[in-house]
Amino acid sequence: NPDAAADVERAGATAEVVPHGVDLSRFRPGPRRAGRPLGLLAVGRLVEKKGFHVLVEAAARLGMPFRLRIVGEGPERARLEERVAHHGLGGSVELTGALPHDELPAVYASADVFVAPSVEDASGDRDGLPNVVLEAMASGLPVVGGDVGALATALDGTAGLVVPPGDPGALADSLALLVARPDLRETIGRAARASVVRRFDLRRCGEHLVGRLRAAYA
């Protein structure tokens, strides 16, 4: 991803970005259902850099009905459960635990908005470009993400909304905007799908990688 490539270049070397891709045949837009609370989805290990603690704080600021599913397992679970209970969000926020990868297409299809509230953790670790973001985009979901790593390069100004990392107020404002604007959700979701088709198709990305390996070892 471009964030990692920049680190290589700062060290004095050169780098070519060969993006990882997403299986466009498995992750596809599903029908959006009206007449229910907005479905928010986050997927990833429950670790600090994923920023799920920021997402729970943002959810507590939403003044409209919603359902948030956080899919994943990890050492932050107890902290997240405590914050959910503290804000009285037990009826709106579900920590599902980890799910098999083959169940994820249906999980994305049941959501309306994907949230990737990434932050830089206390050790300086941060996300690059999470697979789940590309899977969500391929599923036609608008993405709201923290501006760390290479996430903003995937959303490229049209395929999602980028917010300052670690800012629950800004995250809540972006989510509230998407709650209030189904037309905007639809527009961004279409742009997200088009972006991954153009830039992150798994077959083309794989062929690119194979070509670079063949050239390197020829």
PDB file of C-alpha atoms in Angstrom:
ATOM      1  CA  ASN A   1       0.000   0.000   0.000  1.00  0.00           C
ATOM      2  CA  PRO A   2       1.197   3.581  -0.534  1.00  0.00           C
ATOM      3  CA  ASP A   3       1.731   4.166   3.191  1.00  0.00           C
ATOM      4  CA  ALA A   4       4.200   1.271   3.422  1.00  0.00           C
ATOM      5  CA  ALA A   5       5.833   2.290   0.137  1.00  0.00           C
ATOM      6  CA  ALA A   6       6.430   5.763   1.553  1.00  0.00           C
ATOM      7  CA  ASP A   7       8.256   4.221   4.514  1.00  0.00           C
ATOM      8  CA  VAL A   8      10.518   2.335   2.098  1.00  0.00           C
ATOM      9  CA  GLU A   9      11.223   5.485   0.116  1.00  0.00           C
ATOM     10  CA  ARG A  10      12.023   7.470   3.263  1.00  0.00           C
ATOM     11  CA  ALA A  11      14.637   4.801   4.018  1.00  0.00           C
ATOM     12  CA  GLY A  12      16.315   5.598   0.687  1.00  0.00           C
ATOM     13  CA  ALA A  13      15.014   2.735  -1.471  1.00  0.00           C
ATOM     14  CA  THR A  14      12.410   2.631  -4.206  1.00  0.00           C
ATOM     15  CA  ALA A  15       9.108   0.795  -4.073  1.00  0.00           C
ATOM     16  CA  GLU A  16       6.404  -0.159  -6.533  1.00  0.00           C
ATOM     17  CA  VAL A  17       2.912  -0.557  -5.119  1.00  0.00           C
ATOM     18  CA  VAL A  18       1.296  -3.843  -6.109  1.00  0.00           C
ATOM     19  CA  PRO A  19      -2.095  -3.710  -4.400  1.00  0.00           C
ATOM     20  CA  HIS A  20      -3.730  -6.741  -2.895  1.00  0.00           C
ATOM     21  CA  GLY A  21      -7.157  -7.309  -4.340  1.00  0.00           C
ATOM     22  CA  VAL A  22     -10.636  -8.479  -3.456  1.00  0.00           C
ATOM     23  CA  ASP A  23     -12.724 -11.277  -4.951  1.00  0.00           C
ATOM     24  CA  LEU A  24     -15.429  -9.357  -6.784  1.00  0.00           C
ATOM     25  CA  SER A  25     -17.478 -12.486  -7.411  1.00  0.00           C
ATOM     26  CA  ARG A  26     -17.792 -13.264  -3.679  1.00  0.00           C
ATOM     27  CA  PHE A  27     -18.292  -9.740  -2.382  1.00  0.00           C
ATOM     28  CA  ARG A  28     -21.133  -8.075  -4.254  1.00  0.00           C
ATOM     29  CA  PRO A  29     -23.809  -5.490  -3.450  1.00  0.00           C
ATOM     30  CA  GLY A  30     -26.948  -6.924  -1.916  1.00  0.00           C
ATOM     31  CA  PRO A  31     -30.470  -5.500  -1.689  1.00  0.00           C
ATOM     32  CA  ARG A  32     -30.846  -2.656   0.788  1.00  0.00           C
ATOM     33  CA  ARG A  33     -33.836  -3.055   3.102  1.00  0.00           C
ATOM     34  CA  ALA A  34     -35.906  -0.055   4.137  1.00  0.00           C
ATOM     35  CA  GLY A  35     -37.988   0.361   7.251  1.00  0.00           C
ATOM     36  CA  ARG A  36     -35.406  -0.690   9.836  1.00  0.00           C
ATOM     37  CA  PRO A  37     -32.716   1.053  11.887  1.00  0.00           C
ATOM     38  CA  LEU A  38     -29.559   1.819   9.936  1.00  0.00           C
ATOM     39  CA  GLY A  39     -27.163  -1.119  10.016  1.00  0.00           C
ATOM     40  CA  LEU A  40     -23.565  -0.174  10.881  1.00  0.00           C
ATOM     41  CA  LEU A  41     -20.835  -2.784  10.540  1.00  0.00           C
ATOM     42  CA  ALA A  42     -17.209  -3.015  11.666  1.00  0.00           C
ATOM     43  CA  VAL A  43     -14.969  -6.071  11.157  1.00  0.00           C
ATOM     44  CA  GLY A  44     -11.507  -6.754  12.547  1.00  0.00           C
ATOM     45  CA  ARG A  45      -9.462  -7.972  15.493  1.00  0.00           C
ATOM     46  CA  LEU A  46     -10.418  -6.282  18.736  1.00  0.00           C
ATOM     47  CA  VAL A  47      -7.108  -4.465  19.185  1.00  0.00           C
ATOM     48  CA  GLU A  48      -6.367  -0.822  19.900  1.00  0.00           C
ATOM     49  CA  LYS A  49      -5.308   0.197  16.387  1.00  0.00           C
ATOM     50  CA  LYS A  50      -8.701  -0.783  14.954  1.00  0.00           C
ATOM     51  CA  GLY A  51     -10.258   2.074  16.925  1.00  0.00           C
ATOM     52  CA  PHE A  52     -13.426   0.258  17.921  1.00  0.00           C
ATOM     53  CA  HIS A  53     -13.373   2.070  21.257  1.00  0.00           C
ATOM     54  CA  VAL A  54     -13.710   5.307  19.270  1.00  0.00           C
ATOM     55  CA  LEU A  55     -16.620   3.798  17.348  1.00  0.00           C
ATOM     56  CA  VAL A  56     -18.496   2.932  20.556  1.00  0.00           C
ATOM     57  CA  GLU A  57     -18.007   6.493  21.818  1.00  0.00           C
ATOM     58  CA  ALA A  58     -19.274   7.834  18.474  1.00  0.00           C
ATOM     59  CA  ALA A  59     -22.278   5.514  18.573  1.00  0.00           C
ATOM     60  CA  ALA A  60     -23.199   6.915  21.978  1.00  0.00           C
ATOM     61  CA  ARG A  61     -23.524  10.347  20.347  1.00  0.00           C
ATOM     62  CA  LEU A  62     -25.931   9.289  17.611  1.00  0.00           C
ATOM     63  CA  GLY A  63     -29.382  10.673  18.222  1.00  0.00           C
ATOM     64  CA  MET A  64     -31.232   8.281  15.935  1.00  0.00           C
ATOM     65  CA  PRO A  65     -31.956   4.538  15.843  1.00  0.00           C
ATOM     66  CA  PHE A  66     -29.154   2.274  14.609  1.00  0.00           C
ATOM     67  CA  ARG A  67     -27.793  -1.244  14.908  1.00  0.00           C
ATOM     68  CA  LEU A  68     -24.023  -1.712  15.141  1.00  0.00           C
ATOM     69  CA  ARG A  69     -22.335  -5.089  14.716  1.00  0.00           C
ATOM     70  CA  ILE A  70     -18.648  -5.400  15.562  1.00  0.00           C
ATOM     71  CA  VAL A  71     -17.329  -8.686  14.165  1.00  0.00           C
ATOM     72  CA  GLY A  72     -14.065  -9.955  15.602  1.00  0.00           C
ATOM     73  CA  GLU A  73     -12.290 -11.140  18.725  1.00  0.00           C
ATOM     74  CA  GLY A  74      -9.296  -9.910  20.658  1.00  0.00           C
ATOM     75  CA  PRO A  75      -7.875  -8.406  23.835  1.00  0.00           C
ATOM     76  CA  GLU A  76      -9.984  -5.219  23.640  1.00  0.00           C
ATOM     77  CA  ARG A  77     -13.265  -7.101  24.064  1.00  0.00           C
ATOM     78  CA  ALA A  78     -13.655  -6.481  27.795  1.00  0.00           C
ATOM     79  CA  ARG A  79     -12.918  -2.771  27.327  1.00  0.00           C
ATOM     80  CA  LEU A  80     -15.507  -2.523  24.568  1.00  0.00           C
ATOM     81  CA  GLU A  81     -18.123  -4.410  26.574  1.00  0.00           C
ATOM     82  CA  GLU A  82     -17.567  -2.025  29.486  1.00  0.00           C
ATOM     83  CA  ARG A  83     -18.030   1.042  27.274  1.00  0.00           C
ATOM     84  CA  VAL A  84     -21.146  -0.394  25.649  1.00  0.00           C
ATOM     85  CA  ALA A  85     -22.645  -1.027  29.086  1.00  0.00           C
ATOM     86  CA  HIS A  86     -21.526   2.394  30.362  1.00  0.00           C
ATOM     87  CA  HIS A  87     -23.410   4.148  27.562  1.00  0.00           C
ATOM     88  CA  GLY A  88     -26.461   1.879  27.789  1.00  0.00           C
ATOM     89  CA  LEU A  89     -25.972   0.668  24.230  1.00  0.00           C
ATOM     90  CA  GLY A  90     -26.643  -3.030  24.841  1.00  0.00           C
ATOM     91  CA  GLY A  91     -29.776  -2.916  22.715  1.00  0.00           C
ATOM     92  CA  SER A  92     -28.020  -1.272  19.769  1.00  0.00           C
ATOM     93  CA  VAL A  93     -24.447  -2.636  19.745  1.00  0.00           C
ATOM     94  CA  GLU A  94     -23.567  -6.302  19.280  1.00  0.00           C
ATOM     95  CA  LEU A  95     -20.088  -7.797  19.681  1.00  0.00           C
ATOM     96  CA  THR A  96     -20.531 -10.938  17.624  1.00  0.00           C
ATOM     97  CA  GLY A  97     -17.087 -12.467  18.107  1.00  0.00           C
ATOM     98  CA  ALA A  98     -15.128 -13.874  15.175  1.00  0.00           C
ATOM     99  CA  LEU A  99     -16.971 -15.327  12.183  1.00  0.00           C
ATOM    100  CA  PRO A 100     -15.708 -17.654   9.416  1.00  0.00           C
ATOM    101  CA  HIS A 101     -14.583 -15.768   6.337  1.00  0.00           C
ATOM    102  CA  ASP A 102     -17.128 -17.550   4.157  1.00  0.00           C
ATOM    103  CA  GLU A 103     -19.937 -15.964   6.222  1.00  0.00           C
ATOM    104  CA  LEU A 104     -18.715 -12.413   5.668  1.00  0.00           C
ATOM    105  CA  PRO A 105     -20.342 -11.759   2.259  1.00  0.00           C
ATOM    106  CA  ALA A 106     -23.776 -12.175   3.842  1.00  0.00           C
ATOM    107  CA  VAL A 107     -22.747 -10.016   6.795  1.00  0.00           C
ATOM    108  CA  TYR A 108     -21.734  -7.169   4.483  1.00  0.00           C
ATOM    109  CA  ALA A 109     -24.917  -7.607   2.451  1.00  0.00           C
ATOM    110  CA  SER A 110     -27.026  -7.095   5.581  1.00  0.00           C
ATOM    111  CA  ALA A 111     -25.350  -3.770   6.461  1.00  0.00           C
ATOM    112  CA  ASP A 112     -25.869  -0.194   5.267  1.00  0.00           C
ATOM    113  CA  VAL A 113     -22.587   1.479   6.281  1.00  0.00           C
ATOM    114  CA  PHE A 114     -19.126   0.072   7.017  1.00  0.00           C
ATOM    115  CA  VAL A 115     -16.956   1.731   9.652  1.00  0.00           C
ATOM    116  CA  ALA A 116     -13.159   1.406   9.866  1.00  0.00           C
ATOM    117  CA  PRO A 117     -12.278   3.806  12.724  1.00  0.00           C
ATOM    118  CA  SER A 118      -8.546   3.033  12.641  1.00  0.00           C
ATOM    119  CA  VAL A 119      -6.089   4.868  14.870  1.00  0.00           C
ATOM    120  CA  GLU A 120      -2.373   4.690  15.577  1.00  0.00           C
ATOM    121  CA  ASP A 121      -1.926   2.728  18.796  1.00  0.00           C
ATOM    122  CA  ALA A 122       0.327   3.506  21.744  1.00  0.00           C
ATOM    123  CA  SER A 123       3.238   1.606  20.173  1.00  0.00           C
ATOM    124  CA  GLY A 124       2.935   3.461  16.844  1.00  0.00           C
ATOM    125  CA  ASP A 125       1.337   0.522  15.044  1.00  0.00           C
ATOM    126  CA  ARG A 126      -1.334   1.346  12.479  1.00  0.00           C
ATOM    127  CA  ASP A 127      -3.355  -0.315   9.765  1.00  0.00           C
ATOM    128  CA  GLY A 128      -2.164  -0.333   6.176  1.00  0.00           C
ATOM    129  CA  LEU A 129      -5.134  -1.018   3.926  1.00  0.00           C
ATOM    130  CA  PRO A 130      -7.360  -3.577   5.664  1.00  0.00           C
ATOM    131  CA  ASN A 131      -8.841  -6.339   3.519  1.00  0.00           C
ATOM    132  CA  VAL A 132     -12.212  -5.745   5.161  1.00  0.00           C
ATOM    133  CA  VAL A 133     -12.354  -2.220   3.729  1.00  0.00           C
ATOM    134  CA  LEU A 134     -11.987  -3.554   0.183  1.00  0.00           C
ATOM    135  CA  GLU A 135     -14.544  -6.290   0.899  1.00  0.00           C
ATOM    136  CA  ALA A 136     -17.017  -3.685   2.154  1.00  0.00           C
ATOM    137  CA  MET A 137     -16.422  -1.473  -0.874  1.00  0.00           C
ATOM    138  CA  ALA A 138     -16.897  -4.431  -3.205  1.00  0.00           C
ATOM    139  CA  SER A 139     -20.190  -5.067  -1.402  1.00  0.00           C
ATOM    140  CA  GLY A 140     -21.337  -1.575  -2.349  1.00  0.00           C
ATOM    141  CA  LEU A 141     -21.146  -0.143   1.161  1.00  0.00           C
ATOM    142  CA  PRO A 142     -20.148   3.436   1.916  1.00  0.00           C
ATOM    143  CA  VAL A 143     -17.130   3.391   4.220  1.00  0.00           C
ATOM    144  CA  VAL A 144     -16.327   5.822   7.015  1.00  0.00           C
ATOM    145  CA  GLY A 145     -12.692   5.481   8.039  1.00  0.00           C
ATOM    146  CA  GLY A 146     -10.008   6.999  10.220  1.00  0.00           C
ATOM    147  CA  ASP A 147      -7.338   8.854   8.265  1.00  0.00           C
ATOM    148  CA  VAL A 148      -4.361   6.619   9.053  1.00  0.00           C
ATOM    149  CA  GLY A 149      -2.275   4.266   6.939  1.00  0.00           C
ATOM    150  CA  ALA A 150      -3.434   3.918   3.357  1.00  0.00           C
ATOM    151  CA  LEU A 151      -7.170   3.939   3.982  1.00  0.00           C
ATOM    152  CA  ALA A 152      -7.697   7.385   2.482  1.00  0.00           C
ATOM    153  CA  THR A 153      -5.985   6.303  -0.757  1.00  0.00           C
ATOM    154  CA  ALA A 154      -8.587   3.562  -1.209  1.00  0.00           C
ATOM    155  CA  LEU A 155     -11.525   5.853  -0.512  1.00  0.00           C
ATOM    156  CA  ASP A 156     -10.013   8.500  -2.853  1.00  0.00           C
ATOM    157  CA  GLY A 157     -12.483  11.242  -1.987  1.00  0.00           C
ATOM    158  CA  THR A 158     -15.568   9.644  -3.561  1.00  0.00           C
ATOM    159  CA  ALA A 159     -15.818   6.052  -2.334  1.00  0.00           C
ATOM    160  CA  GLY A 160     -16.117   6.893   1.351  1.00  0.00           C
ATOM    161  CA  LEU A 161     -15.723   9.468   4.096  1.00  0.00           C
ATOM    162  CA  VAL A 162     -12.449  10.017   5.981  1.00  0.00           C
ATOM    163  CA  VAL A 163     -12.396  11.436   9.509  1.00  0.00           C
ATOM    164  CA  PRO A 164      -9.562  12.437  11.863  1.00  0.00           C
ATOM    165  CA  PRO A 165      -8.419   9.346  13.752  1.00  0.00           C
ATOM    166  CA  GLY A 166      -9.457   9.077  17.399  1.00  0.00           C
ATOM    167  CA  ASP A 167     -12.187  11.741  17.069  1.00  0.00           C
ATOM    168  CA  PRO A 168     -15.562  10.273  18.115  1.00  0.00           C
ATOM    169  CA  GLY A 169     -17.356  13.557  17.433  1.00  0.00           C
ATOM    170  CA  ALA A 170     -16.218  13.714  13.816  1.00  0.00           C
ATOM    171  CA  LEU A 171     -17.003  10.032  13.358  1.00  0.00           C
ATOM    172  CA  ALA A 172     -20.495  10.508  14.821  1.00  0.00           C
ATOM    173  CA  ASP A 173     -21.120  13.484  12.524  1.00  0.00           C
ATOM    174  CA  SER A 174     -20.203  11.468   9.424  1.00  0.00           C
ATOM    175  CA  LEU A 175     -22.371   8.542  10.505  1.00  0.00           C
ATOM    176  CA  ALA A 176     -25.282  10.892  11.249  1.00  0.00           C
ATOM    177  CA  LEU A 177     -24.920  12.386   7.768  1.00  0.00           C
ATOM    178  CA  LEU A 178     -25.200   8.936   6.190  1.00  0.00           C
ATOM    179  CA  VAL A 179     -28.154   8.075   8.426  1.00  0.00           C
ATOM    180  CA  ALA A 180     -29.984  11.166   7.224  1.00  0.00           C
ATOM    181  CA  ARG A 181     -29.013  10.864   3.537  1.00  0.00           C
ATOM    182  CA  PRO A 182     -29.939   7.512   1.961  1.00  0.00           C
ATOM    183  CA  ASP A 183     -29.241   9.074  -1.429  1.00  0.00           C
ATOM    184  CA  LEU A 184     -25.675   9.845  -0.347  1.00  0.00           C
ATOM    185  CA  ARG A 185     -25.234   6.303   0.971  1.00  0.00           C
ATOM    186  CA  GLU A 186     -26.319   4.970  -2.404  1.00  0.00           C
ATOM    187  CA  THR A 187     -24.048   7.324  -4.355  1.00  0.00           C
ATOM    188  CA  ILE A 188     -20.973   6.549  -2.242  1.00  0.00           C
ATOM    189  CA  GLY A 189     -21.724   2.817  -2.271  1.00  0.00           C
ATOM    190  CA  ARG A 190     -21.855   2.771  -6.079  1.00  0.00           C
ATOM    191  CA  ALA A 191     -18.603   4.720  -6.261  1.00  0.00           C
ATOM    192  CA  ALA A 192     -16.982   2.285  -3.807  1.00  0.00           C
ATOM    193  CA  ARG A 193     -17.919  -0.734  -5.908  1.00  0.00           C
ATOM    194  CA  ALA A 194     -16.728   0.985  -9.094  1.00  0.00           C
ATOM    195  CA  SER A 195     -13.417   1.876  -7.436  1.00  0.00           C
ATOM    196  CA  VAL A 196     -12.568  -1.681  -6.410  1.00  0.00           C
ATOM    197  CA  VAL A 197     -13.595  -3.000  -9.822  1.00  0.00           C
ATOM    198  CA  ARG A 198     -11.210  -0.520 -11.419  1.00  0.00           C
ATOM    199  CA  ARG A 199      -8.303  -0.726  -8.952  1.00  0.00           C
ATOM    200  CA  PHE A 200      -8.512  -3.802  -6.743  1.00  0.00           C
ATOM    201  CA  ASP A 201      -9.870  -6.697  -8.785  1.00  0.00           C
ATOM    202  CA  LEU A 202      -8.207  -9.799  -7.306  1.00  0.00           C
ATOM    203  CA  ARG A 203      -7.453 -11.422 -10.661  1.00  0.00           C
ATOM    204  CA  ARG A 204      -5.736  -8.363 -12.123  1.00  0.00           C
ATOM    205  CA  CYS A 205      -3.850  -7.638  -8.900  1.00  0.00           C
ATOM    206  CA  GLY A 206      -2.694 -11.261  -8.771  1.00  0.00           C
ATOM    207  CA  GLU A 207      -1.510 -11.144 -12.369  1.00  0.00           C
ATOM    208  CA  HIS A 208       0.384  -7.935 -11.609  1.00  0.00           C
ATOM    209  CA  LEU A 209       2.129  -9.579  -8.651  1.00  0.00           C
ATOM    210  CA  VAL A 210       2.996 -12.721 -10.631  1.00  0.00           C
ATOM    211  CA  GLY A 211       4.421 -10.551 -13.407  1.00  0.00           C
ATOM    212  CA  ARG A 212       6.654  -8.661 -10.979  1.00  0.00           C
ATOM    213  CA  LEU A 213       7.890 -11.918  -9.416  1.00  0.00           C
ATOM    214  CA  ARG A 214       8.659 -13.436 -12.820  1.00  0.00           C
ATOM    215  CA  ALA A 215      10.556 -10.316 -13.823  1.00  0.00           C
ATOM    216  CA  ALA A 216      12.524 -10.333 -10.569  1.00  0.00           C
ATOM    217  CA  TYR A 217      13.563 -13.996 -10.856  1.00  0.00           C
ATOM    218  CA  ALA A 218      13.955 -14.234 -14.625  1.00  0.00           C
TER     219      ALA A 218
END
